[in-house]
XYZ file of C-alpha atoms in Angstrom:
324
model
C 16.622 -14.204 18.663
C 14.287 -12.141 20.784
C 10.764 -12.303 22.122
C 8.181 -9.603 21.449
C 5.236 -8.629 23.646
C 2.023 -7.418 21.996
C -0.607 -5.376 23.858
C -3.896 -5.774 21.944
C -6.399 -5.300 24.779
C -6.934 -1.783 26.145
C -9.643 -2.532 28.679
C -8.701 -3.110 32.300
C -11.259 -4.210 34.920
C -11.791 -1.548 37.548
C -9.788 1.101 35.671
C -11.236 4.431 34.605
C -10.782 5.471 30.958
C -8.265 8.098 32.082
C -6.139 5.306 33.578
C -5.996 3.241 30.374
C -2.640 4.543 29.194
C -1.064 4.133 32.628
C -2.108 0.474 32.646
C -0.611 -0.049 29.193
C 2.612 1.610 30.344
C 2.747 -0.803 33.299
C 2.645 -3.736 30.882
C 5.252 -2.202 28.559
C 7.636 -1.460 31.413
C 7.104 -4.942 32.864
C 8.091 -6.340 29.466
C 11.113 -4.097 29.081
C 12.428 -4.684 32.592
C 12.229 -8.463 32.301
C 13.982 -9.001 28.977
C 11.386 -8.788 26.220
C 13.051 -7.432 23.076
C 10.098 -5.531 21.610
C 6.617 -4.181 22.354
C 3.873 -4.159 19.724
C 0.368 -2.763 19.359
C -2.335 -3.408 16.780
C -3.278 -0.870 14.149
C -7.060 -0.985 14.421
C -9.658 1.646 15.275
C -12.325 -0.831 16.360
C -11.469 -3.558 18.845
C -11.340 -7.052 17.357
C -14.166 -9.547 17.968
C -12.133 -11.934 20.183
C -11.488 -8.974 22.525
C -15.088 -7.814 22.629
C -15.576 -6.124 19.273
C -16.209 -2.461 18.475
C -18.107 -1.728 21.697
C -14.867 -2.233 23.641
C -12.035 0.317 23.789
C -8.858 0.449 21.752
C -6.358 3.302 21.370
C -4.947 4.370 18.002
C -1.725 2.458 17.488
C 0.823 4.975 16.190
C -0.165 7.635 18.725
C 0.150 5.015 21.454
C 3.595 3.930 20.241
C 4.849 7.513 20.314
C 3.759 7.813 23.928
C 5.327 4.464 24.828
C 8.565 5.574 23.184
C 8.775 8.382 25.724
C 8.182 5.973 28.632
C 10.566 3.174 27.614
C 14.291 3.055 26.923
C 15.306 -0.249 25.326
C 12.513 -2.212 23.656
C 11.868 -1.889 19.949
C 8.386 -0.610 19.093
C 6.105 -1.472 16.188
C 2.625 -2.083 14.850
C 1.501 -5.642 14.253
C 0.528 -4.559 11.668
C -0.580 -1.352 9.933
C -3.239 -1.938 7.296
C -2.177 -0.442 3.979
C -5.736 0.778 3.376
C -5.821 3.137 6.354
C -3.165 5.714 5.416
C -1.171 6.967 2.477
C 2.195 5.124 2.675
C 4.124 8.394 2.586
C 2.302 9.314 5.792
C 3.124 5.895 7.269
C 6.803 6.461 6.458
C 6.705 9.853 8.159
C 4.967 8.428 11.234
C 7.455 5.563 11.488
C 10.356 7.997 11.170
C 8.868 10.222 13.863
C 8.593 7.184 16.136
C 12.199 6.301 15.324
C 13.398 9.758 16.368
C 11.300 9.845 19.564
C 12.524 6.365 20.539
C 16.157 7.064 19.552
C 16.196 4.421 16.843
C 13.821 1.746 18.114
C 11.020 1.869 15.526
C 9.857 -1.060 13.397
C 7.431 -0.473 10.533
C 4.924 -3.324 10.531
C 2.589 -3.313 7.547
C 0.131 -5.631 5.800
C -2.705 -5.808 3.304
C -5.489 -5.271 5.933
C -8.417 -7.603 6.593
C -11.003 -6.197 9.051
C -13.707 -5.416 6.493
C -16.372 -4.487 9.053
C -14.110 -1.794 10.470
C -13.513 -0.403 6.991
C -17.233 -0.199 6.240
C -18.077 1.353 9.589
C -15.413 4.048 9.382
C -15.633 4.751 5.663
C -12.320 3.280 4.482
C -12.300 1.716 1.033
C -11.833 -2.042 1.148
C -10.762 -3.271 -2.301
C -10.571 -6.938 -3.217
C -7.594 -8.994 -2.041
C -5.489 -8.635 -5.194
C -5.848 -4.862 -5.233
C -4.876 -4.564 -1.570
C -1.776 -6.631 -2.242
C -0.913 -4.359 -5.167
C -1.312 -1.407 -2.794
C 0.935 -3.155 -0.263
C 3.673 -3.662 -2.846
C 3.680 0.017 -3.767
C 3.586 1.023 -0.097
C 6.634 -1.120 0.667
C 8.592 0.554 -2.100
C 7.575 4.040 -0.980
C 8.363 3.436 2.691
C 11.792 1.989 1.938
C 12.598 4.850 -0.405
C 11.565 7.463 2.140
C 13.606 5.744 4.831
C 16.792 5.480 2.783
C 16.790 8.101 0.007
C 17.097 11.895 0.180
C 14.206 12.944 -2.090
C 12.694 9.849 -3.698
C 10.034 9.784 -6.386
C 7.698 6.919 -7.243
C 4.679 6.637 -9.517
C 2.402 3.629 -9.171
C -1.184 2.756 -9.893
C -2.339 3.550 -6.356
C 0.262 5.884 -4.832
C 2.842 8.421 -5.925
C 5.507 10.612 -4.343
C 7.635 13.241 -6.048
C 10.854 14.556 -4.531
C 9.615 13.439 -1.110
C 11.511 14.947 1.815
C 11.514 13.015 5.075
C 13.367 15.100 7.645
C 14.686 14.339 10.144
C 16.017 11.088 8.736
C 15.649 7.690 10.474
C 18.404 7.552 13.062
C 19.824 4.261 11.749
C 19.654 5.314 8.107
C 16.738 2.928 7.605
C 13.841 1.420 9.558
C 13.182 -2.336 9.572
C 10.008 -3.286 7.712
C 7.959 -6.286 8.852
C 5.178 -7.660 6.657
C 2.303 -9.459 8.365
C 0.520 -12.318 6.613
C 1.203 -15.792 5.320
C -0.230 -15.844 1.809
C 2.199 -17.994 -0.131
C 1.738 -16.659 -3.659
C 1.878 -12.899 -3.091
C 2.455 -11.911 0.547
C 5.501 -14.077 1.195
C 6.937 -13.097 -2.172
C 6.617 -9.433 -1.148
C 8.488 -10.369 2.034
C 11.312 -11.822 -0.057
C 11.407 -8.792 -2.349
C 11.052 -5.892 0.058
C 10.874 -6.724 3.773
C 13.312 -7.275 6.604
C 10.960 -9.609 8.474
C 7.689 -11.492 8.200
C 5.056 -12.384 10.775
C 3.109 -15.606 10.297
C 0.879 -17.985 12.236
C 0.754 -21.760 12.273
C 1.783 -24.946 14.014
C 5.344 -26.202 13.485
C 4.463 -28.204 10.366
C 2.759 -25.219 8.743
C 5.619 -22.919 9.753
C 8.199 -25.278 8.280
C 6.268 -25.232 5.000
C 5.949 -21.438 4.922
C 9.636 -20.970 5.677
C 10.433 -23.146 2.668
C 8.113 -20.970 0.568
C 9.984 -17.849 1.661
C 13.289 -19.515 0.826
C 12.043 -20.330 -2.678
C 10.825 -16.772 -3.214
C 14.206 -15.460 -2.056
C 15.926 -17.714 -4.551
C 13.619 -16.467 -7.302
C 14.412 -12.798 -6.588
C 18.112 -13.383 -5.923
C 18.107 -12.639 -2.212
C 19.924 -14.364 0.624
C 17.102 -15.944 2.716
C 19.069 -15.315 5.910
C 18.351 -11.611 5.428
C 14.656 -12.203 6.221
C 13.865 -12.506 9.907
C 10.987 -14.910 10.556
C 8.566 -14.128 13.385
C 5.566 -16.032 14.732
C 2.579 -14.185 16.150
C 0.052 -15.624 18.573
C -1.396 -15.756 22.060
C 0.406 -17.038 25.153
C -1.242 -18.175 28.372
C 1.521 -18.897 30.878
C -0.056 -20.878 33.704
C 1.096 -22.007 37.124
C -0.109 -25.596 36.754
C -1.086 -28.153 34.140
C -4.619 -28.134 35.559
C -4.943 -24.403 34.958
C -3.682 -24.872 31.414
C -6.222 -27.636 30.776
C -9.031 -25.351 31.921
C -7.942 -22.556 29.579
C -7.547 -24.962 26.672
C -11.015 -26.350 27.374
C -12.450 -22.847 26.924
C -10.391 -21.823 23.901
C -10.183 -24.908 21.711
C -13.941 -25.276 21.029
C -14.143 -21.607 20.016
C -10.931 -21.512 17.984
C -11.311 -24.895 16.280
C -8.455 -25.761 13.958
C -6.884 -22.369 14.595
C -6.140 -23.253 18.219
C -2.890 -25.091 17.463
C -1.894 -22.366 14.981
C -2.385 -19.360 17.224
C -2.173 -20.362 20.892
C 0.521 -21.495 23.299
C -0.977 -22.580 26.623
C 0.821 -24.224 29.511
C 3.196 -23.984 32.430
C 6.822 -22.978 31.883
C 8.017 -26.435 30.846
C 5.239 -26.864 28.268
C 5.707 -23.361 26.892
C 9.456 -23.868 26.474
C 8.841 -27.092 24.540
C 6.303 -25.435 22.237
C 8.553 -22.456 21.629
C 11.456 -24.780 20.858
C 9.321 -26.618 18.295
C 8.535 -23.347 16.495
C 12.208 -22.351 16.520
C 13.141 -25.756 15.146
C 10.619 -25.131 12.339
C 12.460 -21.966 11.335
C 11.160 -19.145 13.509
C 13.637 -16.521 14.737
C 11.367 -14.469 17.014
C 8.041 -14.975 18.754
C 5.657 -12.057 19.228
C 2.908 -12.953 21.672
C 0.047 -11.297 23.448
C -0.956 -12.365 26.943
C -4.619 -11.423 27.480
C -5.801 -11.091 31.092
C -2.245 -11.661 32.346
C -1.033 -9.113 34.947
C 2.357 -7.341 34.751
C 3.864 -9.896 37.158
C 3.118 -12.729 34.731
C 4.497 -10.666 31.847
C 7.695 -10.262 33.872
C 7.859 -13.994 34.618
C 7.470 -14.813 30.938
C 10.085 -12.210 30.034
C 12.652 -13.605 32.446
C 12.066 -17.119 31.149
C 12.276 -15.971 27.525
C 15.570 -14.239 28.264
C 16.946 -17.427 29.813
C 15.679 -19.446 26.844
C 17.290 -17.015 24.409
C 20.640 -17.382 26.195
C 20.339 -21.169 26.111
C 19.619 -21.142 22.380
C 22.474 -18.755 21.646
C 24.888 -20.964 23.601
C 23.684 -24.017 21.685
C 24.130 -22.236 18.354
C 27.651 -21.129 19.276
C 28.482 -24.737 20.189
C 27.093 -26.016 16.882
C 29.139 -23.408 14.994
C 32.330 -24.472 16.789
C 31.646 -28.114 15.987
């Protein structure tokens, strides 16, 4: 397994706008140098409300990933996740392939049904009802996979079409992993079982255990080996020095987040964080993708080193279990 580092906030106290990218690069390099397996950005054009809303800055995600590809060497790079409503999926496939070439084979295509309705209204994007967006997502997944793996694919759906679509140069690995974001049990997780290489979900260990069972059932229904689907958890990590610091952060976050606190946040010192991560892994998660708001590069490095140690411990345990 591996740990992913997400960079959702693009505002840095004391930094000029021209320094924004340099600060993001510092975080990405801190992650790469300390053992994080991947770096992720959001695909939004307005900043999200928990990070200040649309009056606060955010860079466009795919452009940012291309620049990060040129500044990093090892980490995989992806969006968490691209809203299907924002771009024609043939364009998404081309952008992901371009990122794959720039990064020498490190691109991941994260995609979902979109949700930020206020952003859509403000910027003039259509925002169909949930069922229509999921239909669009299903067609987009088929188009992206075809453009990644076939020479000149054609596809005709209700929402999108391609005809003899060239995608040159080709993805360097012959394909690009596709991750679907979202935990809807009836449609989204079934699309994961049908078309995706990975999913990204939220939840506490009990909820995760339930959703993993749902994915397994969908895989059985479509005749797919469930081990082919990598399961990732997305949320926010506050790695603190002391239990007292963690209690202070929890006291601020829990009243605002309500029931979502236990589904989306990991807060604590190293020992507490390791226990919470282990509980998610025990529930069926393969990879954790976390953001660390307000945390400096040094803390990102500390978390990366600990995650690398934890990964080695888990791999050793799994090898032992296999031998037994």
